[in-house]
Short mmCIF file of C-alpha atoms and ligand atoms in Angstrom, two decimals:
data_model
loop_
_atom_site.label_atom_id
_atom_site.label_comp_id
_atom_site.label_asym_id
_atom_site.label_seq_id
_atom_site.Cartn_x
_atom_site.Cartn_y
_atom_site.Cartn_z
CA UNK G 142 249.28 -45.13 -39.14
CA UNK G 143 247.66 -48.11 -37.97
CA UNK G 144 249.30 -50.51 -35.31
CA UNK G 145 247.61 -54.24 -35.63
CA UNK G 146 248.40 -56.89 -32.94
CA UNK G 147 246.49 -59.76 -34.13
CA UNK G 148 247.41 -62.06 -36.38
CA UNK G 149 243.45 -62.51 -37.65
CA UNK G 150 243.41 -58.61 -38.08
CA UNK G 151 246.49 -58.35 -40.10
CA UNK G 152 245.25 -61.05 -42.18
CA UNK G 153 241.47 -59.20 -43.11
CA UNK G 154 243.29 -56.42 -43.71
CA UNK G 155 245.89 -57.76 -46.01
CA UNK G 156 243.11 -59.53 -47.89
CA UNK G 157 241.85 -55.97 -48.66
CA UNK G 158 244.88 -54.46 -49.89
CA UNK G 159 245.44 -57.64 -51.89
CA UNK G 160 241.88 -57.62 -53.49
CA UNK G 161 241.95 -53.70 -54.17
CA UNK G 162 245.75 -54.29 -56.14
CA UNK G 163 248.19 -52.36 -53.67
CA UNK G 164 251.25 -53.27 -53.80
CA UNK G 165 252.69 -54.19 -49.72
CA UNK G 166 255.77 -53.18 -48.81
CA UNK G 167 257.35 -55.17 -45.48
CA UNK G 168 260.15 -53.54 -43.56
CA UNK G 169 260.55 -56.51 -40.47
CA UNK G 170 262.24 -55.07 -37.38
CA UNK G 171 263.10 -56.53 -33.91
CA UNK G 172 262.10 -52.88 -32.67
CA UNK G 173 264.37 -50.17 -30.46
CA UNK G 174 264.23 -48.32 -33.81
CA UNK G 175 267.12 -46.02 -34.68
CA UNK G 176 267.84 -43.53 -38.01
CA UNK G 177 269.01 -46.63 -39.82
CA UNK G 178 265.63 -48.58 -39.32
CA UNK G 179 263.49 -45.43 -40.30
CA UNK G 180 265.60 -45.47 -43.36
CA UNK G 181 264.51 -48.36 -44.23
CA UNK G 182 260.42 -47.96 -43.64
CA UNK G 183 261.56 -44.50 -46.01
CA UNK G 184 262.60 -46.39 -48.49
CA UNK G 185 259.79 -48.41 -48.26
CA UNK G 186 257.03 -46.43 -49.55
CA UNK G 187 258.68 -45.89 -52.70
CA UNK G 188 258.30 -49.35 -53.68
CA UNK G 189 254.57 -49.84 -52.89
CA UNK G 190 251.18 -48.17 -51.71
CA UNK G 191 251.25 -49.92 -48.25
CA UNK G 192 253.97 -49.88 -46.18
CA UNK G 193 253.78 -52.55 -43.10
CA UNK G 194 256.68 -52.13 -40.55
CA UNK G 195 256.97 -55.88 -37.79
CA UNK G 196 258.33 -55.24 -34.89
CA UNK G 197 258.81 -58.54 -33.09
CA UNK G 198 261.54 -59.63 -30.92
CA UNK G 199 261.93 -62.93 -31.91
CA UNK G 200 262.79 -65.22 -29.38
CA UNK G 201 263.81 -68.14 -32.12
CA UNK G 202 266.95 -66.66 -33.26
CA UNK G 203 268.96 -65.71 -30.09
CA UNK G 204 271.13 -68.56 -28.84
CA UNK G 205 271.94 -66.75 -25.39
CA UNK G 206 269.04 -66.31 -23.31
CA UNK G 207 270.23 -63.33 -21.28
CA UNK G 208 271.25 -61.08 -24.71
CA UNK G 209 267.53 -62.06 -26.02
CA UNK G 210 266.23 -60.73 -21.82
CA UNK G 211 268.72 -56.90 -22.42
CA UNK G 212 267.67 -56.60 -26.02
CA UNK G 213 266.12 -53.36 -25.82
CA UNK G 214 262.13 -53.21 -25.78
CA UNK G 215 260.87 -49.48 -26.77
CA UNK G 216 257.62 -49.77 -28.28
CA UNK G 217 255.58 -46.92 -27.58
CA UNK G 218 258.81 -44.61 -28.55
CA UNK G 219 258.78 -46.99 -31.99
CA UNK G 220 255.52 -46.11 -32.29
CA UNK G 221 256.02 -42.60 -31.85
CA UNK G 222 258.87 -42.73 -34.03
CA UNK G 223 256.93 -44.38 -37.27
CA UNK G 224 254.45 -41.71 -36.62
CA UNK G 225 256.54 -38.44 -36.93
CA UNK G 226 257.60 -40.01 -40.69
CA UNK G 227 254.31 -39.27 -41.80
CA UNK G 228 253.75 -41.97 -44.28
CA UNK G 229 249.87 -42.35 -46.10
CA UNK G 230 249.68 -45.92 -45.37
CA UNK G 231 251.81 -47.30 -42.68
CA UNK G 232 250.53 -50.51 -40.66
CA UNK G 233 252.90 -51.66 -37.61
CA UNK G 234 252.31 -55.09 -36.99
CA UNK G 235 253.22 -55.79 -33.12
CA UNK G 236 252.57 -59.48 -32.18
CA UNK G 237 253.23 -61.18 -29.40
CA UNK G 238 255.23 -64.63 -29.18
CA UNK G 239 252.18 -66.71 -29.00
CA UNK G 240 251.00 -65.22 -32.28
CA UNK G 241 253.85 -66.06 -33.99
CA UNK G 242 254.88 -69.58 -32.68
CA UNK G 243 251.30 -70.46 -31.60
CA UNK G 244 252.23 -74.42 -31.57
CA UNK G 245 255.24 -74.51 -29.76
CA UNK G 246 257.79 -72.00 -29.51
CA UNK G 247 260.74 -74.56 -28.61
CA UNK G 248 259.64 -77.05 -31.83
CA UNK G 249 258.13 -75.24 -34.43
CA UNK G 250 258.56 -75.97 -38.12
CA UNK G 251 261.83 -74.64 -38.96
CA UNK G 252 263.08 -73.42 -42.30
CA UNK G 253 266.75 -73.40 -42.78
CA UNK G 254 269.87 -72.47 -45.02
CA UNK G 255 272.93 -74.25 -44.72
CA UNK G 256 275.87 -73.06 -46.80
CA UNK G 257 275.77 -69.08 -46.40
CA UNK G 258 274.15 -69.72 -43.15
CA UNK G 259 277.10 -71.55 -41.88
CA UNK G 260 279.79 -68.60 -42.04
CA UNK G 261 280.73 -65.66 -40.17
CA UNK G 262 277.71 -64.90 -37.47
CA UNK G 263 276.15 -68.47 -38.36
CA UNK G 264 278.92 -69.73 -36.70
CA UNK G 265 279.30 -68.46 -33.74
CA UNK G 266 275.72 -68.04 -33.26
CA UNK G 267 274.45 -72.03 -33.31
CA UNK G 268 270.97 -72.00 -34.82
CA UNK G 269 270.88 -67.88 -35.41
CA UNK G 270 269.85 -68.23 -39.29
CA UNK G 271 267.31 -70.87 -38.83
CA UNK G 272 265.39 -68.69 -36.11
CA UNK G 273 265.75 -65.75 -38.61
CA UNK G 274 264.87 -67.20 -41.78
CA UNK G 275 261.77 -68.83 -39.72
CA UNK G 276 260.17 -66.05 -38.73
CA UNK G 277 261.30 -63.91 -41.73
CA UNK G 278 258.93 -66.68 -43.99
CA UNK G 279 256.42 -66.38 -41.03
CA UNK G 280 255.63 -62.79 -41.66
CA UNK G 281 255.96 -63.25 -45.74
CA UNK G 282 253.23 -65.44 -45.40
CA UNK G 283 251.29 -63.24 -43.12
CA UNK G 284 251.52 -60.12 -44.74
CA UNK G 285 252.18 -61.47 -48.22
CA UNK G 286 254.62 -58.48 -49.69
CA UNK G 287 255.53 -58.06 -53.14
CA UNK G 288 258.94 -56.36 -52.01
CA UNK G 289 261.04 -56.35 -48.14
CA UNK G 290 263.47 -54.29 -47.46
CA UNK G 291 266.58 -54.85 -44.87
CA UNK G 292 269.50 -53.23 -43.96
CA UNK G 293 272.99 -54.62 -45.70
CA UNK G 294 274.69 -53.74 -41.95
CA UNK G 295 273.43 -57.11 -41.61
CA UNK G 296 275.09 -57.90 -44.67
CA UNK G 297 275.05 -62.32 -43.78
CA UNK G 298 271.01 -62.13 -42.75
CA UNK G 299 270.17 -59.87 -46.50
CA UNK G 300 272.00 -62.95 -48.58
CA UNK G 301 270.44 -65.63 -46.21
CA UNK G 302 266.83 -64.18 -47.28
CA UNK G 303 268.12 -63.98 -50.96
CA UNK G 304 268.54 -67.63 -51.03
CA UNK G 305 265.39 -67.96 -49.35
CA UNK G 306 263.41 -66.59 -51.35
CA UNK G 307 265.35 -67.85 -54.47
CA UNK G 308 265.32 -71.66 -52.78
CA UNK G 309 261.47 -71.32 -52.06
CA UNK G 310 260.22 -69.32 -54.87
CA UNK G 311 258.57 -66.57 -52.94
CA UNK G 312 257.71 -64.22 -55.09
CA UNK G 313 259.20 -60.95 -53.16
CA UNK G 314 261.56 -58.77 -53.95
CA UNK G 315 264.35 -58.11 -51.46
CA UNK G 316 266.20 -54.79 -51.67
CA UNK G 317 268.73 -54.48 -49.63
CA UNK G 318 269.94 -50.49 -47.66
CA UNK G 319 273.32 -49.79 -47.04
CA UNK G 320 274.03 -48.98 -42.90
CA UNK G 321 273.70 -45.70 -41.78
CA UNK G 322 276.44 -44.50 -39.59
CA UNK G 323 276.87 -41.88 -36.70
CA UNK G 324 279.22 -38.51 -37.77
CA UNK G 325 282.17 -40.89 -35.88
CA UNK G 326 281.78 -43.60 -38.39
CA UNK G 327 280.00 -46.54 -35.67
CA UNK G 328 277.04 -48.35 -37.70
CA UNK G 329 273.64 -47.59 -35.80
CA UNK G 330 272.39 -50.34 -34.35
CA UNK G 331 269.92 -50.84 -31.01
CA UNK G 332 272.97 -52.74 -29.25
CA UNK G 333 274.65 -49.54 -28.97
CA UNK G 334 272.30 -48.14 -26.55
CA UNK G 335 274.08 -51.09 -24.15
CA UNK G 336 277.08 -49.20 -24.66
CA UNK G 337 277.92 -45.89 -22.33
CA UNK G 338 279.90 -42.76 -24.20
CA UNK G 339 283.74 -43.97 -23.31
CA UNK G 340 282.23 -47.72 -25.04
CA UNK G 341 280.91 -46.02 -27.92
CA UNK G 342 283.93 -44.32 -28.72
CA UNK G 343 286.05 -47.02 -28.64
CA UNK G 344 283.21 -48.82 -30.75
CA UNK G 345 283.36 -45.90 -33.59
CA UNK G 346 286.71 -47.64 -34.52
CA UNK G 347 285.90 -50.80 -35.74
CA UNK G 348 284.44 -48.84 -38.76
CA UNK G 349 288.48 -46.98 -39.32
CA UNK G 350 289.83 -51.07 -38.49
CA UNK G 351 287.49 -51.86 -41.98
CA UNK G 352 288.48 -48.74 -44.15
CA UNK G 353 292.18 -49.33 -43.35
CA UNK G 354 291.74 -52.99 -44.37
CA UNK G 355 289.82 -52.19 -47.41
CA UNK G 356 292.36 -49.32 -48.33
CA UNK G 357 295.00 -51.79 -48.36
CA UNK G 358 293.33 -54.24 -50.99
CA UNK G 359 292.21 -51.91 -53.05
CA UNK G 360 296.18 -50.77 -52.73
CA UNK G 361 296.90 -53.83 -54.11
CA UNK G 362 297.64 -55.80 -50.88
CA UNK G 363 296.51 -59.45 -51.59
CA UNK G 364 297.74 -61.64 -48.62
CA UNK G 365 294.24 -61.68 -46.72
CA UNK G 366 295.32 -64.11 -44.35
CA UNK G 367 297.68 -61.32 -43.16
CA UNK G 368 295.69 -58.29 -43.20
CA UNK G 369 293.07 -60.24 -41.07
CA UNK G 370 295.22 -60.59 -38.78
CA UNK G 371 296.73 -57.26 -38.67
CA UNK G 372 293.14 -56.18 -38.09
CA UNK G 373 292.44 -58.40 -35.54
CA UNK G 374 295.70 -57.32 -33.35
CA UNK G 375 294.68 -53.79 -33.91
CA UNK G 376 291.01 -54.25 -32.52
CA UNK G 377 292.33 -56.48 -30.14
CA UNK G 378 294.99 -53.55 -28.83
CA UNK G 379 291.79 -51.21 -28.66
CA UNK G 380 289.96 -53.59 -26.05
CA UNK G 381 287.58 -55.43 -28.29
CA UNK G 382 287.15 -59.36 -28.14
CA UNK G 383 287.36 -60.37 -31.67
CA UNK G 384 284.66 -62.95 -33.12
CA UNK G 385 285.96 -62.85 -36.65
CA UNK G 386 287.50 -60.87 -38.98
CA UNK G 387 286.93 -61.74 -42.62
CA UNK G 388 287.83 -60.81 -45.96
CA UNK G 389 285.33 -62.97 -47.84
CA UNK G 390 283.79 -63.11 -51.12
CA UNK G 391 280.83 -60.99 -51.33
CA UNK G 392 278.48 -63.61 -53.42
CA UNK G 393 279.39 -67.24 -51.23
CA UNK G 394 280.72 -65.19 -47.99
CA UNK G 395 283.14 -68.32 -48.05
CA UNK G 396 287.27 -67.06 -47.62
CA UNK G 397 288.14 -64.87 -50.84
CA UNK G 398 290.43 -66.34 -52.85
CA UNK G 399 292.65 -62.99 -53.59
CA UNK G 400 293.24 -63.98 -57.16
CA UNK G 401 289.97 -64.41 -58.43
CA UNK G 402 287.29 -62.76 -56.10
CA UNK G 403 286.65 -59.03 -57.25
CA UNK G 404 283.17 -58.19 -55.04
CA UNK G 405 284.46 -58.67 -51.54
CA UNK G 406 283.04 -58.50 -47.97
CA UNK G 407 285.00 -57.33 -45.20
CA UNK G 408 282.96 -58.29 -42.10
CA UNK G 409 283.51 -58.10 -38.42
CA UNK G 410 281.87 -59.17 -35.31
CA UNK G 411 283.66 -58.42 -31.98
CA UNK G 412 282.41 -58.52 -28.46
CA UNK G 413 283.20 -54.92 -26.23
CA UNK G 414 281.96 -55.53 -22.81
CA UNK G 415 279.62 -58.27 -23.39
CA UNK G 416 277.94 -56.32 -26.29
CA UNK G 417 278.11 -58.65 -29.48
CA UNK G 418 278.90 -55.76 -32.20
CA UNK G 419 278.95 -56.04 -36.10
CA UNK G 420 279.63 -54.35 -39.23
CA UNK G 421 281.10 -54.93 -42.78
CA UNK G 422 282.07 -53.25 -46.02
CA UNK G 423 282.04 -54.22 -49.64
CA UNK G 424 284.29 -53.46 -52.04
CA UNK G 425 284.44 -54.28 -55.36
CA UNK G 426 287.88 -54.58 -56.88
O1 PAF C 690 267.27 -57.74 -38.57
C1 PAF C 690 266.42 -57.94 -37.69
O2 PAF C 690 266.03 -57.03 -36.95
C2 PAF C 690 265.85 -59.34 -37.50
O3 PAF C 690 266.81 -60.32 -37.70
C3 PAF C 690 264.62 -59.60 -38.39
C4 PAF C 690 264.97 -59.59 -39.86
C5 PAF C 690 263.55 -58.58 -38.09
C6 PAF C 690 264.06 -61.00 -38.07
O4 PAF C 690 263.68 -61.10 -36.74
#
């Protein structure tokens, strides 16, 4: 394993792999990496001959300045954590925030998407996408991959890239992992580590709050406008501040329309003590 810092460095040594045919696999992180992360940077080498794992905290796509100062910063466990997986070829590209936005952090060049952008976490979180998809076609163009890989937890961010790279042409292939869970059903994710035990539990049940919607659809239940709000009351019973609860469809992550959508997305974003929490599932009727 290799960690690079620079931006010149990564880009010599990309040049090599390029010239010498490997095939680059990116895996882009924000760091504090968990089971469901290292599942990722797995699945990773089996789609190339260089595996390159970012982890960046990027500033550009947090619209509240004190969750971007908590977000937990763990590098040298990271580190120690990419290590133990034992993979041939593994670069970790760490750069700092001048690397990335070397012009001007508050006005760089921003890419955007604007219609499955616009939904769910897009809005509630005012400029979110735009800072993603930036520095997500930042490190394409650094480390030029022929395939990324990211989770499907963050089921909004893996279409968002789709069109992307679809809009743009990039020629990458994006695979997307389902979400790995703990034994109580709560989606890994580094926000939990904000959480303490009692939190935690209470968290593991916005997974059951999901199943039990999804149970009753693929029951036959078809008023969504109704079981979202059953769900909502329920999470809201169990102490959780509800962002949204959705039953959308799956391709447009626009409102299903119960007659004719048939690959849907449950999703769910809910605040429990100040911790912004998400998670979804799919279903396809
Ligand atoms: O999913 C994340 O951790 C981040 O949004 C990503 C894709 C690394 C971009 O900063």
């Amino acid at each position: 394993m290799e960690q690079i810092k620079q931006v010149s460095q990564l880009r010599q040594t990309v040049d090599q792999l390029v010239k010498s045919g490997k095939k680059i696999v990116l895996v882009p992180t924000m760091g504090n990496l968990h089971a469901g992360h290292l599942s990722l940077v797995e699945e990773a080498q089996k789609h190339g001959d260089c595996v390159v794992v970012s982890i960046f905290v990027n500033p550009a796509q947090f619209n509240n300045p004190q969750d971007l100062q908590n977000y937990p910063r763990t590098l040298e466990d990271d580190l120690a954590k990419l290590q133990r997986l034992n993979i041939s070829k593994l670069l970790v590209f760490t750069p700092n925030v001048d690397d990335i936005y070397p012009r001007n952090l508050k006005s760089p060049t921003w890419v955007k998407e604007s219609s499955i952008a616009n939904n769910l976490c897009g809005a509630s979180r005012a400029g979110h996408f735009d800072g993603v998809v930036t520095v997500v076609l930042k490190l394409f163009n650094l480390v030029t991959p022929n395939v990324a890989i990211f989770g499907r937890k963050d089921f909004q961010q893996l279409q968002v890239i789709k069109a992307l790279v679809a809009d743009l042409f990039l020629p990458i292939k994006i695979i997307g992992i389902p979400c790995v869970r703990e034994s109580s059903g709560l989606a890994l994710s580094s926000r939990n580590n904000l959480l303490d035990a009692e939190q935690k539990k209470i968290a593991s049940s916005l997974y059951q709050v999901l199943l039990a919607c999804a149970d009753q659809i693929k029951n036959g239940a078809n008023d969504f406008g109704c079981l979202e709000r059953q769900a909502k009351e329920s999470l809201q019973n169990q102490g959780f501040k509800v962002d949204y609860f959705k039953i959308c469809s799956a391709k447009t992550l626009e409102t299903a329309n119960s007659a004719q959508d048939r690959n849907l997305l449950i999703a769910v974003a809910v605040f429990l003590a100040d911790v912004r929490l998400i998670d979804n599932i799919e279903i396809n009727l």
